[in-house]
Short mmCIF file of C-alpha atoms in Angstrom, two decimals:
data_model
loop_
_atom_site.label_atom_id
_atom_site.label_comp_id
_atom_site.label_asym_id
_atom_site.label_seq_id
_atom_site.Cartn_x
_atom_site.Cartn_y
_atom_site.Cartn_z
CA MET I 1 162.90 -74.12 -296.90
CA SER I 2 164.01 -70.48 -296.80
CA LYS I 3 164.14 -68.55 -300.05
CA LYS I 4 167.42 -67.20 -301.34
CA ALA I 5 167.59 -63.59 -300.19
CA PHE I 6 170.04 -60.72 -300.35
CA GLU I 7 170.77 -57.72 -298.18
CA PHE I 8 170.64 -54.34 -299.90
CA ASN I 9 172.05 -51.10 -298.57
CA PHE I 10 169.84 -48.17 -299.56
CA ASP I 11 171.89 -45.03 -299.05
CA GLY I 12 170.36 -41.59 -298.75
CA LEU I 13 171.13 -39.02 -301.41
CA VAL I 14 172.33 -35.88 -299.68
CA GLY I 15 169.80 -33.15 -300.45
CA PRO I 16 170.49 -29.78 -302.11
CA THR I 17 170.02 -27.85 -298.82
CA HIS I 18 172.80 -29.67 -296.91
CA ASN I 19 173.93 -27.21 -294.24
CA TYR I 20 175.34 -27.01 -290.72
CA ALA I 21 172.68 -25.47 -288.49
CA GLY I 22 173.54 -27.47 -285.34
CA LEU I 23 169.98 -28.73 -284.89
CA SER I 24 170.56 -32.03 -283.08
CA HIS I 25 170.96 -31.68 -279.30
CA GLY I 26 172.75 -34.79 -278.05
CA ASN I 27 174.68 -35.23 -281.29
CA VAL I 28 178.11 -33.82 -280.47
CA ALA I 29 179.29 -33.43 -284.06
CA SER I 30 176.10 -31.67 -285.12
CA THR I 31 176.20 -29.04 -282.38
CA SER I 32 179.97 -28.52 -282.36
CA ASN I 33 180.10 -27.87 -286.13
CA ALA I 34 177.16 -25.46 -286.22
CA ASN I 35 177.60 -22.52 -288.61
CA LEU I 36 180.35 -24.10 -290.70
CA VAL I 37 180.17 -23.53 -294.44
CA ALA I 38 178.63 -26.66 -295.96
CA LYS I 39 179.41 -28.06 -299.40
CA PRO I 40 176.24 -29.69 -300.77
CA LYS I 41 177.75 -30.80 -304.06
CA GLU I 42 180.77 -32.37 -302.36
CA ALA I 43 178.55 -34.03 -299.75
CA ALA I 44 176.31 -35.62 -302.37
CA LYS I 45 179.30 -36.85 -304.36
CA GLN I 46 180.95 -38.33 -301.27
CA GLY I 47 177.77 -40.29 -300.61
CA LEU I 48 177.50 -41.45 -304.22
CA ALA I 49 181.16 -42.53 -304.23
CA LYS I 50 180.52 -44.76 -301.20
CA MET I 51 177.44 -46.28 -302.84
CA LYS I 52 179.35 -47.00 -306.04
CA ALA I 53 182.34 -48.47 -304.18
CA LEU I 54 180.14 -50.94 -302.30
CA HIS I 55 178.31 -51.78 -305.51
CA ASP I 56 181.68 -52.47 -307.17
CA MET I 57 182.60 -54.74 -304.23
CA GLY I 58 179.63 -56.92 -305.16
CA LEU I 59 177.16 -55.70 -302.56
CA ARG I 60 173.56 -54.94 -303.49
CA GLN I 61 173.16 -51.19 -303.38
CA GLY I 62 170.25 -48.81 -303.83
CA VAL I 63 169.37 -45.14 -303.50
CA LEU I 64 166.82 -43.40 -301.26
CA ALA I 65 165.68 -39.95 -302.38
CA PRO I 66 165.94 -36.90 -300.08
CA MET I 67 163.17 -34.70 -298.69
CA GLU I 68 161.73 -31.57 -300.26
CA ARG I 69 163.44 -28.70 -298.49
CA PRO I 70 162.84 -25.95 -297.50
CA ASP I 71 159.54 -27.36 -296.23
CA VAL I 72 157.20 -24.50 -297.08
CA PHE I 73 154.14 -26.60 -296.26
CA THR I 74 155.25 -26.93 -292.62
CA LEU I 75 156.12 -23.22 -292.47
CA ARG I 76 152.56 -22.44 -293.59
CA LYS I 77 151.23 -24.63 -290.76
CA LEU I 78 153.24 -22.41 -288.42
CA GLY I 79 151.51 -19.24 -289.61
CA PHE I 80 153.78 -17.90 -292.34
CA THR I 81 151.68 -16.69 -295.26
CA GLY I 82 151.93 -15.39 -298.82
CA THR I 83 153.66 -16.82 -301.85
CA ASP I 84 156.28 -19.50 -301.32
CA ALA I 85 159.00 -16.85 -301.63
CA GLN I 86 157.23 -14.61 -299.13
CA VAL I 87 156.86 -17.49 -296.68
CA ILE I 88 160.62 -18.08 -296.76
CA ILE I 89 161.48 -14.39 -296.46
CA LYS I 90 159.11 -13.95 -293.50
CA ALA I 91 160.43 -17.08 -291.75
CA ALA I 92 164.03 -15.95 -292.27
CA LYS I 93 163.25 -12.58 -290.70
CA GLN I 94 160.94 -13.66 -287.88
CA ALA I 95 162.16 -17.16 -286.98
CA PRO I 96 165.44 -18.07 -288.70
CA LYS I 97 165.98 -21.15 -286.54
CA ILE I 98 162.59 -22.52 -287.58
CA LEU I 99 163.52 -21.92 -291.23
CA ALA I 100 166.80 -23.75 -290.63
CA ALA I 101 164.91 -26.69 -289.13
CA CYS I 102 162.55 -26.76 -292.12
CA SER I 103 165.55 -26.70 -294.48
CA SER I 104 167.53 -29.57 -292.95
CA ALA I 105 168.95 -32.25 -295.25
CA SER I 106 169.00 -34.75 -292.37
CA SER I 107 167.04 -37.33 -294.36
CA MET I 108 170.41 -38.32 -295.86
CA TRP I 109 170.78 -40.53 -292.76
CA THR I 110 168.48 -43.26 -293.95
CA ALA I 111 169.24 -45.52 -291.00
CA ASN I 112 166.53 -43.33 -289.45
CA ALA I 113 164.15 -43.59 -292.40
CA CYS I 114 162.35 -46.70 -291.18
CA THR I 115 162.55 -50.12 -289.59
CA MET I 116 162.30 -53.06 -291.98
CA ALA I 117 161.47 -56.73 -291.40
CA PRO I 118 162.10 -59.33 -294.13
CA SER I 119 159.32 -61.64 -295.26
CA SER I 120 161.19 -64.64 -293.82
CA ASP I 121 160.62 -63.23 -290.33
CA THR I 122 157.00 -62.01 -290.46
CA ALA I 123 153.84 -63.98 -289.75
CA ASP I 124 152.17 -62.94 -293.02
CA GLY I 125 155.20 -63.64 -295.22
CA LYS I 126 155.50 -60.04 -296.44
CA ALA I 127 158.36 -57.58 -296.08
CA HIS I 128 157.26 -54.86 -293.64
CA PHE I 129 158.27 -51.17 -293.51
CA THR I 130 157.45 -48.60 -290.81
CA PRO I 131 158.78 -45.05 -291.28
CA ALA I 132 160.33 -43.66 -288.10
CA ASN I 133 158.43 -40.79 -286.50
CA LEU I 134 161.70 -39.20 -285.27
CA ALA I 135 159.61 -37.42 -282.67
CA ASN I 136 162.52 -36.19 -280.55
CA LYS I 137 163.73 -33.58 -283.06
CA PHE I 138 161.35 -31.22 -284.83
CA HIS I 139 163.45 -31.00 -288.00
CA ARG I 140 163.29 -34.78 -288.38
CA SER I 141 159.70 -35.27 -287.20
CA ILE I 142 158.48 -33.66 -290.45
CA GLU I 143 160.08 -36.35 -292.62
CA HIS I 144 158.00 -39.49 -292.12
CA GLU I 145 155.03 -38.82 -294.41
CA THR I 146 157.24 -38.21 -297.45
CA THR I 147 159.52 -41.07 -296.42
CA GLY I 148 156.49 -43.36 -296.42
CA ARG I 149 155.49 -42.27 -299.93
CA ILE I 150 159.04 -42.81 -301.22
CA LEU I 151 159.21 -46.29 -299.68
CA GLN I 152 155.87 -47.19 -301.23
CA ALA I 153 157.11 -45.96 -304.62
CA MET I 154 160.17 -48.20 -304.24
CA PHE I 155 158.40 -51.28 -302.86
CA ASN I 156 154.99 -51.00 -304.46
CA ASP I 157 153.63 -54.53 -304.84
CA GLU I 158 151.07 -55.16 -302.10
CA ASN I 159 151.45 -58.91 -302.58
CA CYS I 160 155.04 -58.65 -301.36
CA PHE I 161 155.27 -55.53 -299.22
CA ALA I 162 153.35 -54.18 -296.20
CA HIS I 163 153.67 -50.47 -295.39
CA HIS I 164 152.67 -49.04 -292.00
CA PRO I 165 152.30 -45.38 -291.00
CA ALA I 166 154.74 -44.00 -288.45
CA LEU I 167 153.97 -44.58 -284.78
CA PRO I 168 151.90 -41.90 -282.97
CA MET I 169 153.84 -38.69 -282.43
CA GLY I 170 155.07 -37.69 -279.01
CA ASP I 171 157.86 -38.65 -276.68
CA HIS I 172 156.25 -41.86 -275.42
CA PHE I 173 156.56 -43.59 -278.79
CA GLY I 174 159.72 -41.94 -280.06
CA ASP I 175 161.10 -44.15 -282.83
CA GLU I 176 164.41 -43.60 -284.60
CA GLY I 177 164.23 -46.50 -287.04
CA ALA I 178 167.02 -48.88 -287.93
CA ALA I 179 169.61 -46.82 -286.05
CA ASN I 180 168.31 -48.71 -283.00
CA HIS I 181 167.59 -52.04 -284.68
CA THR I 182 169.81 -54.85 -285.96
CA ARG I 183 168.90 -58.13 -287.59
CA PHE I 184 171.20 -61.10 -287.12
CA VAL I 185 171.06 -64.21 -289.32
CA ASP I 186 173.10 -67.38 -289.81
CA LEU I 187 175.14 -66.95 -293.01
CA SER I 188 177.11 -70.18 -292.63
CA SER I 189 175.45 -71.90 -295.58
CA GLU I 190 175.04 -70.16 -298.95
CA LYS I 191 175.61 -66.77 -297.29
CA SER I 192 171.87 -66.17 -297.71
CA TYR I 193 170.00 -63.60 -295.66
CA GLY I 194 166.76 -65.51 -296.30
CA LYS I 195 166.76 -67.63 -293.16
CA LYS I 196 164.66 -66.58 -290.21
CA GLY I 197 166.57 -63.84 -288.42
CA LEU I 198 166.98 -62.50 -284.90
CA HIS I 199 165.70 -58.96 -284.37
CA PHE I 200 167.62 -56.87 -281.84
CA PHE I 201 165.86 -53.70 -280.66
CA VAL I 202 167.80 -51.21 -278.54
CA TYR I 203 165.99 -48.44 -276.66
CA GLY I 204 167.05 -45.55 -274.46
CA LYS I 205 164.28 -45.42 -271.88
CA HIS I 206 160.96 -46.77 -270.63
CA ALA I 207 158.52 -43.98 -271.48
CA PHE I 208 155.76 -45.23 -269.19
CA ASP I 209 157.93 -46.11 -266.19
CA SER I 210 160.02 -43.28 -264.74
CA SER I 211 161.51 -45.60 -262.11
CA LYS I 212 163.69 -47.21 -264.80
CA PRO I 213 167.19 -45.89 -265.59
CA ALA I 214 167.39 -43.02 -268.08
CA PRO I 215 169.98 -40.46 -269.21
CA HIS I 216 170.11 -37.04 -267.53
CA LYS I 217 172.04 -34.75 -269.90
CA TYR I 218 170.86 -35.78 -273.35
CA PRO I 219 167.52 -37.21 -274.45
CA ALA I 220 166.83 -40.90 -274.98
CA ARG I 221 165.30 -40.81 -278.46
CA GLN I 222 164.00 -44.38 -278.65
CA SER I 223 161.49 -45.76 -276.16
CA TYR I 224 161.00 -49.37 -275.15
CA GLU I 225 157.33 -48.98 -275.95
CA ALA I 226 158.10 -47.84 -279.51
CA SER I 227 160.41 -50.79 -280.12
CA GLN I 228 157.75 -53.19 -278.87
CA ALA I 229 155.14 -51.57 -281.09
CA ILE I 230 157.33 -52.02 -284.18
CA SER I 231 157.84 -55.69 -283.34
CA ARG I 232 154.07 -56.16 -283.11
CA LEU I 233 153.33 -54.29 -286.33
CA HIS I 234 155.90 -56.40 -288.17
CA MET I 235 154.42 -59.64 -286.77
CA LEU I 236 157.75 -60.87 -285.44
CA ASP I 237 158.24 -64.08 -283.48
CA MET I 238 159.08 -63.06 -279.92
CA ASP I 239 161.31 -66.13 -279.58
CA ASN I 240 163.56 -64.47 -282.17
CA THR I 241 163.39 -60.95 -280.77
CA VAL I 242 165.58 -59.37 -278.09
CA PHE I 243 165.11 -55.97 -276.44
CA ALA I 244 168.02 -54.24 -274.71
CA GLN I 245 168.48 -50.86 -273.08
CA GLN I 246 171.31 -48.53 -274.00
CA ASN I 247 173.64 -47.56 -271.20
CA PRO I 248 172.25 -44.15 -270.08
CA HIS I 249 175.74 -42.93 -269.22
CA VAL I 250 176.95 -43.27 -272.82
CA ILE I 251 173.85 -41.47 -274.12
CA ASP I 252 174.99 -38.60 -271.92
CA LYS I 253 178.38 -38.77 -273.65
CA GLY I 254 176.87 -38.30 -277.09
CA VAL I 255 175.73 -41.83 -278.04
CA PHE I 256 172.35 -40.66 -279.27
CA HIS I 257 171.60 -43.88 -281.23
CA ASN I 258 172.69 -47.47 -280.72
CA ASP I 259 174.51 -47.35 -284.07
CA VAL I 260 177.02 -44.95 -282.48
CA ILE I 261 178.11 -47.66 -279.99
CA SER I 262 177.46 -51.01 -281.73
CA VAL I 263 176.87 -52.56 -285.15
CA GLY I 264 175.91 -56.07 -286.21
CA ASN I 265 175.90 -58.28 -289.30
CA GLY I 266 175.24 -61.97 -289.87
CA ASN I 267 176.25 -63.70 -286.65
CA VAL I 268 178.50 -60.91 -285.35
CA LEU I 269 177.85 -58.10 -282.88
CA PHE I 270 180.63 -55.49 -282.78
CA ALA I 271 180.05 -53.44 -279.65
CA HIS I 272 181.72 -51.20 -277.11
CA GLN I 273 182.14 -52.48 -273.57
CA LYS I 274 179.84 -49.72 -272.27
CA ALA I 275 177.07 -50.05 -274.90
CA PHE I 276 174.23 -51.62 -272.89
CA LEU I 277 172.74 -51.91 -269.46
CA ASN I 278 173.33 -55.41 -268.08
CA GLN I 279 175.69 -56.05 -270.96
CA MET I 280 176.56 -59.66 -270.16
CA GLN I 281 172.86 -60.56 -269.95
CA VAL I 282 172.28 -58.92 -273.33
CA TYR I 283 174.98 -61.12 -274.86
CA THR I 284 173.44 -64.20 -273.26
CA ASP I 285 169.98 -63.30 -274.55
CA LEU I 286 171.31 -62.86 -278.07
CA GLU I 287 173.26 -66.10 -278.01
CA GLN I 288 170.23 -68.05 -276.78
CA ALA I 289 167.83 -66.50 -279.30
CA PHE I 290 170.16 -66.84 -282.30
CA ASP I 291 169.15 -69.68 -284.60
CA GLY I 292 172.33 -70.93 -286.19
CA GLU I 293 175.98 -71.67 -285.61
CA GLU I 294 178.14 -69.73 -283.17
CA PHE I 295 177.12 -66.16 -282.35
CA HIS I 296 180.19 -63.91 -282.14
CA VAL I 297 180.52 -60.87 -279.89
CA VAL I 298 183.51 -58.67 -280.67
CA GLU I 299 183.71 -56.30 -277.73
CA VAL I 300 185.91 -53.20 -277.71
CA GLY I 301 187.24 -52.42 -274.25
CA ALA I 302 186.89 -48.96 -272.73
CA ASN I 303 190.62 -48.98 -271.99
CA ASP I 304 191.37 -49.58 -275.68
CA VAL I 305 188.87 -47.08 -277.09
CA PRO I 306 187.27 -44.62 -274.64
CA VAL I 307 183.62 -43.81 -275.32
CA GLU I 308 184.62 -40.26 -276.24
CA ASP I 309 186.93 -41.58 -278.99
CA ALA I 310 184.23 -43.93 -280.24
CA VAL I 311 181.89 -40.94 -280.58
CA LYS I 312 184.51 -38.69 -282.17
CA SER I 313 185.60 -41.29 -284.73
CA TYR I 314 182.22 -42.97 -285.25
CA LEU I 315 183.96 -46.33 -285.08
CA PHE I 316 180.66 -48.14 -284.50
CA ASN I 317 178.83 -46.09 -287.09
CA SER I 318 180.81 -48.07 -289.60
CA GLN I 319 179.13 -50.63 -291.82
CA LEU I 320 179.90 -54.26 -291.11
CA ILE I 321 179.65 -56.23 -294.37
CA THR I 322 180.18 -59.83 -295.47
CA ARG I 323 182.85 -60.41 -298.12
CA ASP I 324 182.71 -63.08 -300.82
CA ASP I 325 185.02 -65.30 -298.74
CA GLY I 326 182.58 -65.26 -295.80
CA ASN I 327 184.73 -63.03 -293.61
CA MET I 328 183.66 -59.52 -292.72
CA ALA I 329 184.96 -56.03 -293.41
CA ILE I 330 184.38 -52.74 -291.61
CA ILE I 331 183.45 -49.76 -293.83
CA ALA I 332 184.76 -46.95 -291.65
CA PRO I 333 184.90 -43.15 -291.90
CA GLY I 334 188.25 -41.40 -292.34
CA GLU I 335 188.07 -40.17 -288.75
CA CYS I 336 188.90 -43.72 -287.62
CA GLU I 337 192.37 -43.26 -289.11
CA THR I 338 192.95 -39.91 -287.43
CA THR I 339 191.83 -40.97 -283.94
CA PRO I 340 194.93 -42.75 -282.52
CA SER I 341 193.20 -45.16 -280.13
CA VAL I 342 190.77 -46.27 -282.84
CA LYS I 343 193.42 -46.71 -285.52
CA GLU I 344 195.58 -48.75 -283.14
CA TYR I 345 192.60 -50.92 -282.18
CA LEU I 346 191.54 -51.59 -285.77
CA ASP I 347 195.09 -52.44 -286.84
CA TRP I 348 195.15 -54.97 -284.01
CA LEU I 349 191.62 -56.29 -284.61
CA VAL I 350 192.12 -57.52 -288.17
CA GLU I 351 194.96 -59.78 -286.98
CA GLN I 352 192.82 -61.48 -284.32
CA ASP I 353 190.74 -64.66 -284.49
CA THR I 354 187.38 -62.99 -285.24
CA PRO I 355 185.29 -62.87 -288.41
CA ILE I 356 186.37 -59.22 -288.98
CA LYS I 357 189.39 -59.34 -291.28
CA GLU I 358 189.51 -56.00 -293.10
CA VAL I 359 188.94 -52.27 -292.64
CA LYS I 360 188.09 -50.02 -295.59
CA ILE I 361 188.21 -46.26 -295.09
CA PHE I 362 185.80 -43.87 -296.82
CA ASP I 363 185.71 -40.08 -296.86
CA VAL I 364 182.24 -38.95 -295.81
CA LYS I 365 183.45 -35.86 -293.96
CA GLN I 366 180.55 -33.62 -295.02
CA SER I 367 178.13 -36.08 -293.40
CA MET I 368 180.40 -36.73 -290.42
CA GLN I 369 180.60 -33.02 -289.54
CA ASN I 370 176.83 -33.01 -289.24
CA GLY I 371 176.82 -36.13 -287.08
CA GLY I 372 176.38 -39.11 -289.41
CA GLY I 373 178.85 -41.79 -290.51
CA PRO I 374 178.69 -44.62 -293.08
CA ALA I 375 176.05 -46.61 -291.16
CA CYS I 376 173.82 -43.55 -290.70
CA LEU I 377 173.78 -43.12 -294.47
CA ARG I 378 172.30 -46.53 -295.19
CA GLN I 379 169.11 -48.50 -294.60
CA ARG I 380 169.46 -52.29 -294.77
CA VAL I 381 166.70 -54.10 -296.66
CA VAL I 382 166.58 -57.89 -297.08
CA LEU I 383 164.69 -59.09 -300.17
CA ASN I 384 164.19 -62.47 -301.78
CA GLU I 385 164.29 -63.01 -305.53
CA THR I 386 160.52 -62.59 -305.95
CA GLU I 387 160.58 -59.29 -304.05
CA ILE I 388 163.58 -58.02 -305.99
CA ALA I 389 161.71 -58.65 -309.22
CA ALA I 390 158.62 -56.86 -307.83
CA MET I 391 160.38 -53.70 -306.61
CA ASN I 392 161.19 -50.49 -308.47
CA GLN I 393 164.36 -51.36 -310.39
CA SER I 394 165.23 -47.70 -311.08
CA VAL I 395 166.48 -47.12 -307.53
CA LEU I 396 169.15 -49.85 -307.73
CA MET I 397 172.74 -48.70 -308.18
CA SER I 398 174.44 -49.34 -311.51
CA ASP I 399 177.20 -47.72 -313.51
CA ASP I 400 174.59 -45.83 -315.52
CA LEU I 401 172.66 -44.62 -312.46
CA PHE I 402 175.89 -43.53 -310.76
CA ASN I 403 176.87 -41.43 -313.76
CA GLN I 404 173.35 -40.07 -314.14
CA LEU I 405 173.14 -39.02 -310.49
CA ASN I 406 176.59 -37.41 -310.54
CA SER I 407 175.54 -35.37 -313.56
CA TRP I 408 172.29 -34.49 -311.77
CA VAL I 409 174.26 -33.24 -308.74
CA ASP I 410 176.58 -31.19 -310.98
CA LYS I 411 173.56 -29.60 -312.64
CA HIS I 412 171.52 -28.71 -309.55
CA TYR I 413 173.66 -28.41 -306.41
CA ARG I 414 175.45 -25.40 -305.00
CA GLU I 415 179.13 -25.57 -304.19
CA THR I 416 178.66 -24.00 -300.75
CA LEU I 417 175.78 -23.21 -298.43
CA GLU I 418 175.64 -21.25 -295.18
CA GLU I 419 172.72 -20.81 -292.81
CA VAL I 420 172.17 -17.26 -294.10
CA ASP I 421 171.66 -18.69 -297.61
CA LEU I 422 168.52 -20.47 -296.45
CA ALA I 423 166.74 -17.10 -296.66
CA ASP I 424 167.17 -17.09 -300.45
CA PRO I 425 163.84 -18.11 -302.05
CA SER I 426 165.65 -19.28 -305.17
CA LEU I 427 167.02 -22.19 -303.13
CA LEU I 428 163.47 -23.59 -302.98
CA THR I 429 163.11 -23.31 -306.76
CA GLU I 430 166.48 -24.97 -307.29
CA SER I 431 165.60 -27.80 -304.89
CA ARG I 432 162.18 -28.46 -306.40
CA THR I 433 163.59 -28.44 -309.94
CA ALA I 434 166.22 -30.98 -308.87
CA LEU I 435 163.75 -33.23 -307.08
CA ASP I 436 161.26 -33.15 -309.93
CA GLU I 437 163.98 -34.43 -312.23
CA LEU I 438 165.13 -36.97 -309.63
CA THR I 439 161.67 -38.54 -309.36
CA GLN I 440 161.86 -39.18 -313.09
CA ILE I 441 165.35 -40.68 -312.88
CA LEU I 442 164.26 -42.99 -310.04
CA ASN I 443 160.76 -43.60 -311.45
CA LEU I 444 159.10 -42.59 -308.17
CA GLY I 445 156.10 -40.75 -309.53
CA SER I 446 154.74 -37.86 -307.46
CA VAL I 447 155.98 -38.23 -303.89
CA TYR I 448 156.82 -34.66 -302.83
CA PRO I 449 154.29 -32.17 -301.41
CA PHE I 450 154.92 -29.66 -304.24
CA GLN I 451 154.10 -32.41 -306.75
CA LEU I 452 150.90 -33.33 -304.93
CA ALA I 453 149.63 -29.81 -304.25
#
């Protein structure tokens, strides 16, 4: 008998150094909006408003803390010396782009924080977490150690939770976390996520076999070998695991993660017609491996929504959630309303005979302009009742936590931030003061390098 389990969305708090430095080659929104004036306070509040709205809809919702930024410890590894203030001043003068990379608030996109496997799916009966190494982008590759400490502070009972280090660094084992992983499960009875699920890993290339298809313009950030390694670490049943390759041509159009071209929930895959290599075989593999009633594929045709419009609107970087009545809703960014082909498609979709019956629009423009939609902002974690009781309760969304975090943002965040402002050493003091208080609010203990030094 499977235990009753629930799916939580853990959204990333936007950090105090939210800025537009255009760091992510292959992410069209990130590079095209470089040097805009960012609004950290507005960004954090947009993210909190989405968390609270989903909580109010009855979904289980939690919070994942941001990174310590600027990352003075990494700057010191790169040869900048002196006091913390002197390190920042020297980096700003000698290597401003490196300072920008070490000041990125990209950890807000917690779909890249880790890959998670529920205890119902693992051979040892524990919930497993592996932080993503994010090896393809320097500014993200410096996140995983702190991410691991935060996850361990949230899920800290070794009887229930297994924590792995990130995969070895380097291009061969590039791992981008849950942005390239989806878990399907039969929700037909009791709407419980506690049944054994189907794990769907999507990769961009074979790192050890150059004869295989690969993109030419933009990098493939996830390797087949990394996806296989995660499945082994998490002790998954290979009969309930499917690996599929992204279509290299859509990577070259800006689909840098699978969650920019498809999203899944329960027994539904919502995907673009051009999402995968050998797309029909991928559907067949999923249908055969799925343990439950009918597996639904809702495919969006390229004639209805061109890939370019899917990327611009982040249609597939929406969240797909299950409502109380068993039907599903799409949690979409505002850009889906302002992209004509996408709006027309969604208006049509909710009238069709599919499980998707509703579209809810959310304003996450500050995140969108940096290349991350609603699905980027959340990490899905399935927990049974024993695990829920064992985890850190302080990170779970409530009316009180929402109000407390909004007040925290008001107290510590700047209204605006430009790349030139990263040279201000007081930003480091402001950020550390905010994070020190946040670890107390969320009961995380000492997880940041400045707290451990």
